[in-house]
Amino acid sequence: MRKIAVFISGEGSNAAKMLRNFSERDGIEVALVYSSKPNKNLKALCEQLGVVFHYSLWNETEKINLLDLCIKLSIDWVVLAGFLKLIPESFLAHFPNKIINIHPALLPKFGGKGMYGMHVHIAVIQAEEVESGITIHYVNGAYDEGQIIRQFRVSISDNETSETLSTKVRVLEHKYFSDTVAELVISAKN
Ligand code: GAR
C-alpha cells in the first residue's frame, strides 16, 4: 500500500477528489491531509473517511512536526494540491522525487513565486494565449521548476475571461489529477 500525504492551502477541492478516488482504489491511500489554513469541510471529509487531518501554521517548528508526522504515518509520497508554500530541503531529502505538484497552467510559462490560482489565469488571458491547461510535475527547491510529469490542455476562446478559464482548468484538474497521481505512484518501483 502506497501512503500519500496531501498538502493544501486553499479550498481543497482537488484534495477532496483525491480522497474519494483513492478510497475506492487498491494499492494507494491518502493517509494524511495537511492544511496550512483551517478547513472545516476537508476536516469533516477526512473524519468520514478515517484519514488524519492536520492543520497547523507553516513555521519552522511546525514544519519539523509535520515531517515527524509524515514519518510516523509511514507516508511514501507527498502531493501538493493547491499548496502555496515553498517545500523545504528537509522534505525534499526525505521524499526524493516523491513530491508532486499541480499547477493551473502550461509550465514553464506562467509559473514562479506569486503565480497561483486566479493570478495565473489573469496572466494567461493578458498574454493572449490560445491555450492553457494543467501541469503535474515533480517538486524541487524552486517554485514550479521541477520535472514535468504530464500536461493536459484546454483551448482559449476569443471571449474567454479569467473566470471562465479558471472553470475550464478546474474541470481538467478534477478529471485528471488524481488518476495521474495514482498511476504514477502505483507503477513506481518504490
Ligand atoms: C488549483 O487550481 C491548483 O492548480 C492551484 O491552486 C488551486 C487549488 O484549488 N495551485 C497553484 O496555483 C499552485 N501554484 P483547490 O484548493 O480547490 O484544490
PDB file of C-alpha atoms and ligand atoms in Angstrom:
ATOM      1  CA  MET A   1       0.000   0.000   0.000  1.00  0.00           C
ATOM      2  CA  ARG A   2       1.395   3.405  -1.011  1.00  0.00           C
ATOM      3  CA  LYS A   3       0.570   6.083   1.533  1.00  0.00           C
ATOM      4  CA  ILE A   4       0.012   9.636   0.358  1.00  0.00           C
ATOM      5  CA  ALA A   5       0.026  12.920   2.240  1.00  0.00           C
ATOM      6  CA  VAL A   6      -1.865  15.744   0.534  1.00  0.00           C
ATOM      7  CA  PHE A   7      -0.848  19.312   1.419  1.00  0.00           C
ATOM      8  CA  ILE A   8      -3.279  22.191   0.804  1.00  0.00           C
ATOM      9  CA  SER A   9      -3.542  25.916   1.469  1.00  0.00           C
ATOM     10  CA  GLY A  10      -6.915  26.670  -0.118  1.00  0.00           C
ATOM     11  CA  GLU A  11     -10.398  25.277  -0.555  1.00  0.00           C
ATOM     12  CA  GLY A  12      -9.126  21.736  -1.133  1.00  0.00           C
ATOM     13  CA  SER A  13     -11.398  20.655  -3.991  1.00  0.00           C
ATOM     14  CA  ASN A  14      -8.576  18.659  -5.605  1.00  0.00           C
ATOM     15  CA  ALA A  15      -7.737  17.070  -2.267  1.00  0.00           C
ATOM     16  CA  ALA A  16     -11.398  16.080  -1.841  1.00  0.00           C
ATOM     17  CA  LYS A  17     -11.391  14.453  -5.313  1.00  0.00           C
ATOM     18  CA  MET A  18      -8.222  12.564  -4.433  1.00  0.00           C
ATOM     19  CA  LEU A  19      -9.583  11.403  -1.064  1.00  0.00           C
ATOM     20  CA  ARG A  20     -12.712   9.994  -2.738  1.00  0.00           C
ATOM     21  CA  ASN A  21     -10.823   8.492  -5.700  1.00  0.00           C
ATOM     22  CA  PHE A  22      -8.170   6.738  -3.585  1.00  0.00           C
ATOM     23  CA  SER A  23     -10.720   5.449  -1.059  1.00  0.00           C
ATOM     24  CA  GLU A  24     -12.091   3.312  -3.906  1.00  0.00           C
ATOM     25  CA  ARG A  25      -8.720   2.115  -5.263  1.00  0.00           C
ATOM     26  CA  ASP A  26      -6.423  -0.709  -4.284  1.00  0.00           C
ATOM     27  CA  GLY A  27      -2.746  -0.072  -3.622  1.00  0.00           C
ATOM     28  CA  ILE A  28      -2.909   3.608  -2.710  1.00  0.00           C
ATOM     29  CA  GLU A  29      -4.477   5.649   0.071  1.00  0.00           C
ATOM     30  CA  VAL A  30      -4.486   9.188   1.382  1.00  0.00           C
ATOM     31  CA  ALA A  31      -3.203   8.748   4.934  1.00  0.00           C
ATOM     32  CA  LEU A  32      -2.809  12.432   5.835  1.00  0.00           C
ATOM     33  CA  VAL A  33      -4.178  15.800   4.750  1.00  0.00           C
ATOM     34  CA  TYR A  34      -2.156  18.766   5.959  1.00  0.00           C
ATOM     35  CA  SER A  35      -3.711  22.213   5.642  1.00  0.00           C
ATOM     36  CA  SER A  36      -1.863  25.457   6.318  1.00  0.00           C
ATOM     37  CA  LYS A  37      -5.262  27.081   6.976  1.00  0.00           C
ATOM     38  CA  PRO A  38      -8.295  25.874   8.947  1.00  0.00           C
ATOM     39  CA  ASN A  39     -10.629  23.950   6.611  1.00  0.00           C
ATOM     40  CA  LYS A  40     -13.851  22.634   8.174  1.00  0.00           C
ATOM     41  CA  ASN A  41     -15.103  20.836   5.047  1.00  0.00           C
ATOM     42  CA  LEU A  42     -11.900  18.916   4.410  1.00  0.00           C
ATOM     43  CA  LYS A  43     -11.594  18.076   8.090  1.00  0.00           C
ATOM     44  CA  ALA A  44     -15.128  16.630   8.038  1.00  0.00           C
ATOM     45  CA  LEU A  45     -14.435  14.621   4.871  1.00  0.00           C
ATOM     46  CA  CYS A  46     -11.239  13.235   6.403  1.00  0.00           C
ATOM     47  CA  GLU A  47     -13.108  12.230   9.547  1.00  0.00           C
ATOM     48  CA  GLN A  48     -15.750  10.489   7.437  1.00  0.00           C
ATOM     49  CA  LEU A  49     -13.079   8.535   5.526  1.00  0.00           C
ATOM     50  CA  GLY A  50     -10.869   7.821   8.539  1.00  0.00           C
ATOM     51  CA  VAL A  51      -7.979   9.952   7.277  1.00  0.00           C
ATOM     52  CA  VAL A  52      -5.772  12.048   9.567  1.00  0.00           C
ATOM     53  CA  PHE A  53      -6.393  15.780   9.060  1.00  0.00           C
ATOM     54  CA  HIS A  54      -3.726  18.083  10.415  1.00  0.00           C
ATOM     55  CA  TYR A  55      -3.888  21.875  10.487  1.00  0.00           C
ATOM     56  CA  SER A  56      -1.025  23.976  11.728  1.00  0.00           C
ATOM     57  CA  LEU A  57       0.855  27.123  10.869  1.00  0.00           C
ATOM     58  CA  TRP A  58       3.716  26.778   8.409  1.00  0.00           C
ATOM     59  CA  ASN A  59       6.546  27.912  10.659  1.00  0.00           C
ATOM     60  CA  GLU A  60       9.920  26.305  11.436  1.00  0.00           C
ATOM     61  CA  THR A  61       8.677  24.328  14.454  1.00  0.00           C
ATOM     62  CA  GLU A  62       5.520  23.146  12.721  1.00  0.00           C
ATOM     63  CA  LYS A  63       7.445  22.107   9.583  1.00  0.00           C
ATOM     64  CA  ILE A  64       9.551  19.800  11.770  1.00  0.00           C
ATOM     65  CA  ASN A  65       6.406  18.477  13.478  1.00  0.00           C
ATOM     66  CA  LEU A  66       4.781  17.862  10.088  1.00  0.00           C
ATOM     67  CA  LEU A  67       7.768  15.906   8.779  1.00  0.00           C
ATOM     68  CA  ASP A  68       7.737  13.875  12.006  1.00  0.00           C
ATOM     69  CA  LEU A  69       4.029  13.155  11.484  1.00  0.00           C
ATOM     70  CA  CYS A  70       4.692  12.049   7.877  1.00  0.00           C
ATOM     71  CA  ILE A  71       7.391   9.676   9.147  1.00  0.00           C
ATOM     72  CA  LYS A  72       5.164   8.380  11.963  1.00  0.00           C
ATOM     73  CA  LEU A  73       2.368   7.652   9.454  1.00  0.00           C
ATOM     74  CA  SER A  74       4.842   5.973   7.026  1.00  0.00           C
ATOM     75  CA  ILE A  75       3.981   8.407   4.236  1.00  0.00           C
ATOM     76  CA  ASP A  76       5.572   7.379   0.903  1.00  0.00           C
ATOM     77  CA  TRP A  77       4.630  10.309  -1.363  1.00  0.00           C
ATOM     78  CA  VAL A  78       3.514  13.910  -0.860  1.00  0.00           C
ATOM     79  CA  VAL A  79       1.024  15.582  -3.221  1.00  0.00           C
ATOM     80  CA  LEU A  80       0.655  19.366  -3.270  1.00  0.00           C
ATOM     81  CA  ALA A  81      -2.928  20.214  -4.224  1.00  0.00           C
ATOM     82  CA  GLY A  82      -3.106  23.993  -4.114  1.00  0.00           C
ATOM     83  CA  PHE A  83      -0.283  24.285  -1.566  1.00  0.00           C
ATOM     84  CA  LEU A  84       1.318  27.695  -1.784  1.00  0.00           C
ATOM     85  CA  LYS A  85       4.396  27.372   0.424  1.00  0.00           C
ATOM     86  CA  LEU A  86       7.913  26.521  -0.683  1.00  0.00           C
ATOM     87  CA  ILE A  87       8.824  22.938   0.225  1.00  0.00           C
ATOM     88  CA  PRO A  88      11.914  22.908   2.480  1.00  0.00           C
ATOM     89  CA  GLU A  89      15.057  20.852   1.877  1.00  0.00           C
ATOM     90  CA  SER A  90      14.210  18.528   4.786  1.00  0.00           C
ATOM     91  CA  PHE A  91      11.088  17.300   2.914  1.00  0.00           C
ATOM     92  CA  LEU A  92      12.884  17.092  -0.447  1.00  0.00           C
ATOM     93  CA  ALA A  93      15.599  14.968   1.151  1.00  0.00           C
ATOM     94  CA  HIS A  94      13.119  12.661   2.837  1.00  0.00           C
ATOM     95  CA  PHE A  95      10.910  12.293  -0.282  1.00  0.00           C
ATOM     96  CA  PRO A  96      13.376  12.366  -3.219  1.00  0.00           C
ATOM     97  CA  ASN A  97      11.357  12.627  -6.467  1.00  0.00           C
ATOM     98  CA  LYS A  98       8.283  11.753  -4.451  1.00  0.00           C
ATOM     99  CA  ILE A  99       6.658  15.159  -4.111  1.00  0.00           C
ATOM    100  CA  ILE A 100       4.200  16.098  -6.856  1.00  0.00           C
ATOM    101  CA  ASN A 101       2.518  19.443  -7.533  1.00  0.00           C
ATOM    102  CA  ILE A 102      -0.316  20.592  -9.740  1.00  0.00           C
ATOM    103  CA  HIS A 103      -0.104  23.977 -11.447  1.00  0.00           C
ATOM    104  CA  PRO A 104      -3.083  25.577 -13.239  1.00  0.00           C
ATOM    105  CA  ALA A 105      -1.242  26.493 -16.480  1.00  0.00           C
ATOM    106  CA  LEU A 106       1.174  25.028 -19.003  1.00  0.00           C
ATOM    107  CA  LEU A 107       4.610  25.333 -17.377  1.00  0.00           C
ATOM    108  CA  PRO A 108       7.276  26.584 -17.923  1.00  0.00           C
ATOM    109  CA  LYS A 109       5.100  29.589 -18.750  1.00  0.00           C
ATOM    110  CA  PHE A 110       3.103  31.334 -16.007  1.00  0.00           C
ATOM    111  CA  GLY A 111       4.904  29.753 -13.056  1.00  0.00           C
ATOM    112  CA  GLY A 112       7.044  31.004 -10.186  1.00  0.00           C
ATOM    113  CA  LYS A 113       6.515  32.796  -6.908  1.00  0.00           C
ATOM    114  CA  GLY A 114       3.173  34.596  -6.722  1.00  0.00           C
ATOM    115  CA  MET A 115       1.758  32.624  -9.653  1.00  0.00           C
ATOM    116  CA  TYR A 116      -1.142  30.750  -8.126  1.00  0.00           C
ATOM    117  CA  GLY A 117      -4.899  30.496  -8.504  1.00  0.00           C
ATOM    118  CA  MET A 118      -6.570  33.407 -10.323  1.00  0.00           C
ATOM    119  CA  HIS A 119      -3.253  35.276 -10.714  1.00  0.00           C
ATOM    120  CA  VAL A 120      -2.262  32.601 -13.212  1.00  0.00           C
ATOM    121  CA  HIS A 121      -5.471  32.786 -15.265  1.00  0.00           C
ATOM    122  CA  ILE A 122      -5.375  36.598 -15.370  1.00  0.00           C
ATOM    123  CA  ALA A 123      -1.779  36.470 -16.665  1.00  0.00           C
ATOM    124  CA  VAL A 124      -2.677  33.874 -19.311  1.00  0.00           C
ATOM    125  CA  ILE A 125      -5.598  35.987 -20.614  1.00  0.00           C
ATOM    126  CA  GLN A 126      -3.480  39.164 -20.596  1.00  0.00           C
ATOM    127  CA  ALA A 127      -0.800  37.379 -22.637  1.00  0.00           C
ATOM    128  CA  GLU A 128      -3.474  36.468 -25.247  1.00  0.00           C
ATOM    129  CA  GLU A 129      -2.565  32.788 -25.172  1.00  0.00           C
ATOM    130  CA  VAL A 130      -4.582  30.439 -27.378  1.00  0.00           C
ATOM    131  CA  GLU A 131      -4.414  27.566 -24.910  1.00  0.00           C
ATOM    132  CA  SER A 132      -3.849  26.831 -21.244  1.00  0.00           C
ATOM    133  CA  GLY A 133      -4.185  23.751 -19.086  1.00  0.00           C
ATOM    134  CA  ILE A 134      -2.650  21.980 -16.135  1.00  0.00           C
ATOM    135  CA  THR A 135       0.841  20.757 -15.368  1.00  0.00           C
ATOM    136  CA  ILE A 136       1.523  17.888 -12.996  1.00  0.00           C
ATOM    137  CA  HIS A 137       5.198  17.959 -12.042  1.00  0.00           C
ATOM    138  CA  TYR A 138       7.808  16.879  -9.526  1.00  0.00           C
ATOM    139  CA  VAL A 139       8.723  19.419  -6.876  1.00  0.00           C
ATOM    140  CA  ASN A 140      12.236  20.745  -6.348  1.00  0.00           C
ATOM    141  CA  GLY A 141      13.576  23.664  -4.342  1.00  0.00           C
ATOM    142  CA  ALA A 142      12.177  26.359  -6.681  1.00  0.00           C
ATOM    143  CA  TYR A 143       8.536  27.234  -7.368  1.00  0.00           C
ATOM    144  CA  ASP A 144       7.121  25.336 -10.390  1.00  0.00           C
ATOM    145  CA  GLU A 145      10.507  24.289 -11.811  1.00  0.00           C
ATOM    146  CA  GLY A 146      10.569  20.538 -11.174  1.00  0.00           C
ATOM    147  CA  GLN A 147      10.441  17.991 -13.988  1.00  0.00           C
ATOM    148  CA  ILE A 148       7.099  17.857 -15.799  1.00  0.00           C
ATOM    149  CA  ILE A 149       5.195  14.566 -15.495  1.00  0.00           C
ATOM    150  CA  ARG A 150       2.108  15.307 -17.610  1.00  0.00           C
ATOM    151  CA  GLN A 151       0.191  18.220 -19.055  1.00  0.00           C
ATOM    152  CA  PHE A 152      -3.441  18.459 -20.134  1.00  0.00           C
ATOM    153  CA  ARG A 153      -4.581  21.262 -22.431  1.00  0.00           C
ATOM    154  CA  VAL A 154      -7.655  23.360 -22.986  1.00  0.00           C
ATOM    155  CA  SER A 155      -8.215  25.896 -25.771  1.00  0.00           C
ATOM    156  CA  ILE A 156      -8.956  29.532 -25.017  1.00  0.00           C
ATOM    157  CA  SER A 157     -11.854  31.113 -26.902  1.00  0.00           C
ATOM    158  CA  ASP A 158     -11.935  34.704 -28.197  1.00  0.00           C
ATOM    159  CA  ASN A 159     -14.236  35.909 -25.432  1.00  0.00           C
ATOM    160  CA  GLU A 160     -12.551  33.927 -22.625  1.00  0.00           C
ATOM    161  CA  THR A 161     -12.209  35.652 -19.238  1.00  0.00           C
ATOM    162  CA  SER A 162     -10.004  34.651 -16.329  1.00  0.00           C
ATOM    163  CA  GLU A 163     -13.139  33.354 -14.565  1.00  0.00           C
ATOM    164  CA  THR A 164     -14.299  31.128 -17.450  1.00  0.00           C
ATOM    165  CA  LEU A 165     -10.738  29.906 -17.969  1.00  0.00           C
ATOM    166  CA  SER A 166     -10.478  29.093 -14.272  1.00  0.00           C
ATOM    167  CA  THR A 167     -13.613  26.943 -14.552  1.00  0.00           C
ATOM    168  CA  LYS A 168     -12.257  25.097 -17.608  1.00  0.00           C
ATOM    169  CA  VAL A 169      -8.927  24.442 -15.909  1.00  0.00           C
ATOM    170  CA  ARG A 170     -10.657  23.282 -12.720  1.00  0.00           C
ATOM    171  CA  VAL A 171     -12.583  20.704 -14.783  1.00  0.00           C
ATOM    172  CA  LEU A 172      -9.274  19.357 -16.145  1.00  0.00           C
ATOM    173  CA  GLU A 173      -7.787  19.193 -12.646  1.00  0.00           C
ATOM    174  CA  HIS A 174     -10.709  17.255 -11.223  1.00  0.00           C
ATOM    175  CA  LYS A 175     -10.766  14.911 -14.196  1.00  0.00           C
ATOM    176  CA  TYR A 176      -7.061  14.056 -14.470  1.00  0.00           C
ATOM    177  CA  PHE A 177      -5.053  14.912 -11.348  1.00  0.00           C
ATOM    178  CA  SER A 178      -5.896  12.055  -9.001  1.00  0.00           C
ATOM    179  CA  ASP A 179      -5.798   9.371 -11.704  1.00  0.00           C
ATOM    180  CA  THR A 180      -2.414  10.637 -12.933  1.00  0.00           C
ATOM    181  CA  VAL A 181      -1.006  10.572  -9.391  1.00  0.00           C
ATOM    182  CA  ALA A 182      -2.412   7.085  -8.735  1.00  0.00           C
ATOM    183  CA  GLU A 183      -0.967   5.655 -11.962  1.00  0.00           C
ATOM    184  CA  LEU A 184       2.451   7.187 -11.304  1.00  0.00           C
ATOM    185  CA  VAL A 185       2.670   6.181  -7.645  1.00  0.00           C
ATOM    186  CA  ILE A 186       1.343   2.648  -8.101  1.00  0.00           C
ATOM    187  CA  SER A 187       3.681   1.958 -11.038  1.00  0.00           C
ATOM    188  CA  ALA A 188       6.763   3.406  -9.260  1.00  0.00           C
ATOM    189  CA  LYS A 189       9.378   0.873  -8.113  1.00  0.00           C
ATOM    190  CA  ASN A 190       9.334   2.108  -4.537  1.00  0.00           C
TER     191      ASN A 190
HETATM  192  C1  GAR B   1      -5.773  24.666  -8.074  1.00  0.00           C
HETATM  193  O1  GAR B   1      -6.289  25.305  -9.212  1.00  0.00           O
HETATM  194  C2  GAR B   1      -4.283  24.415  -8.241  1.00  0.00           C
HETATM  195  O2  GAR B   1      -3.913  24.143  -9.559  1.00  0.00           O
HETATM  196  C3  GAR B   1      -3.736  25.736  -7.798  1.00  0.00           C
HETATM  197  O3  GAR B   1      -4.491  26.078  -6.665  1.00  0.00           O
HETATM  198  C4  GAR B   1      -5.822  25.608  -6.870  1.00  0.00           C
HETATM  199  C5  GAR B   1      -6.279  24.903  -5.612  1.00  0.00           C
HETATM  200  O4  GAR B   1      -7.632  24.619  -5.679  1.00  0.00           O
HETATM  201  N1  GAR B   1      -2.334  25.649  -7.484  1.00  0.00           N
HETATM  202  C6  GAR B   1      -1.493  26.638  -7.735  1.00  0.00           C
HETATM  203  O5  GAR B   1      -1.849  27.697  -8.213  1.00  0.00           O
HETATM  204  C7  GAR B   1      -0.041  26.345  -7.373  1.00  0.00           C
HETATM  205  N2  GAR B   1       0.836  27.313  -7.945  1.00  0.00           N
HETATM  206  P1  GAR B   1      -8.308  23.652  -4.616  1.00  0.00           P
HETATM  207  O6  GAR B   1      -7.837  24.124  -3.243  1.00  0.00           O
HETATM  208  O7  GAR B   1      -9.784  23.839  -4.798  1.00  0.00           O
HETATM  209  O8  GAR B   1      -7.866  22.256  -4.915  1.00  0.00           O
END
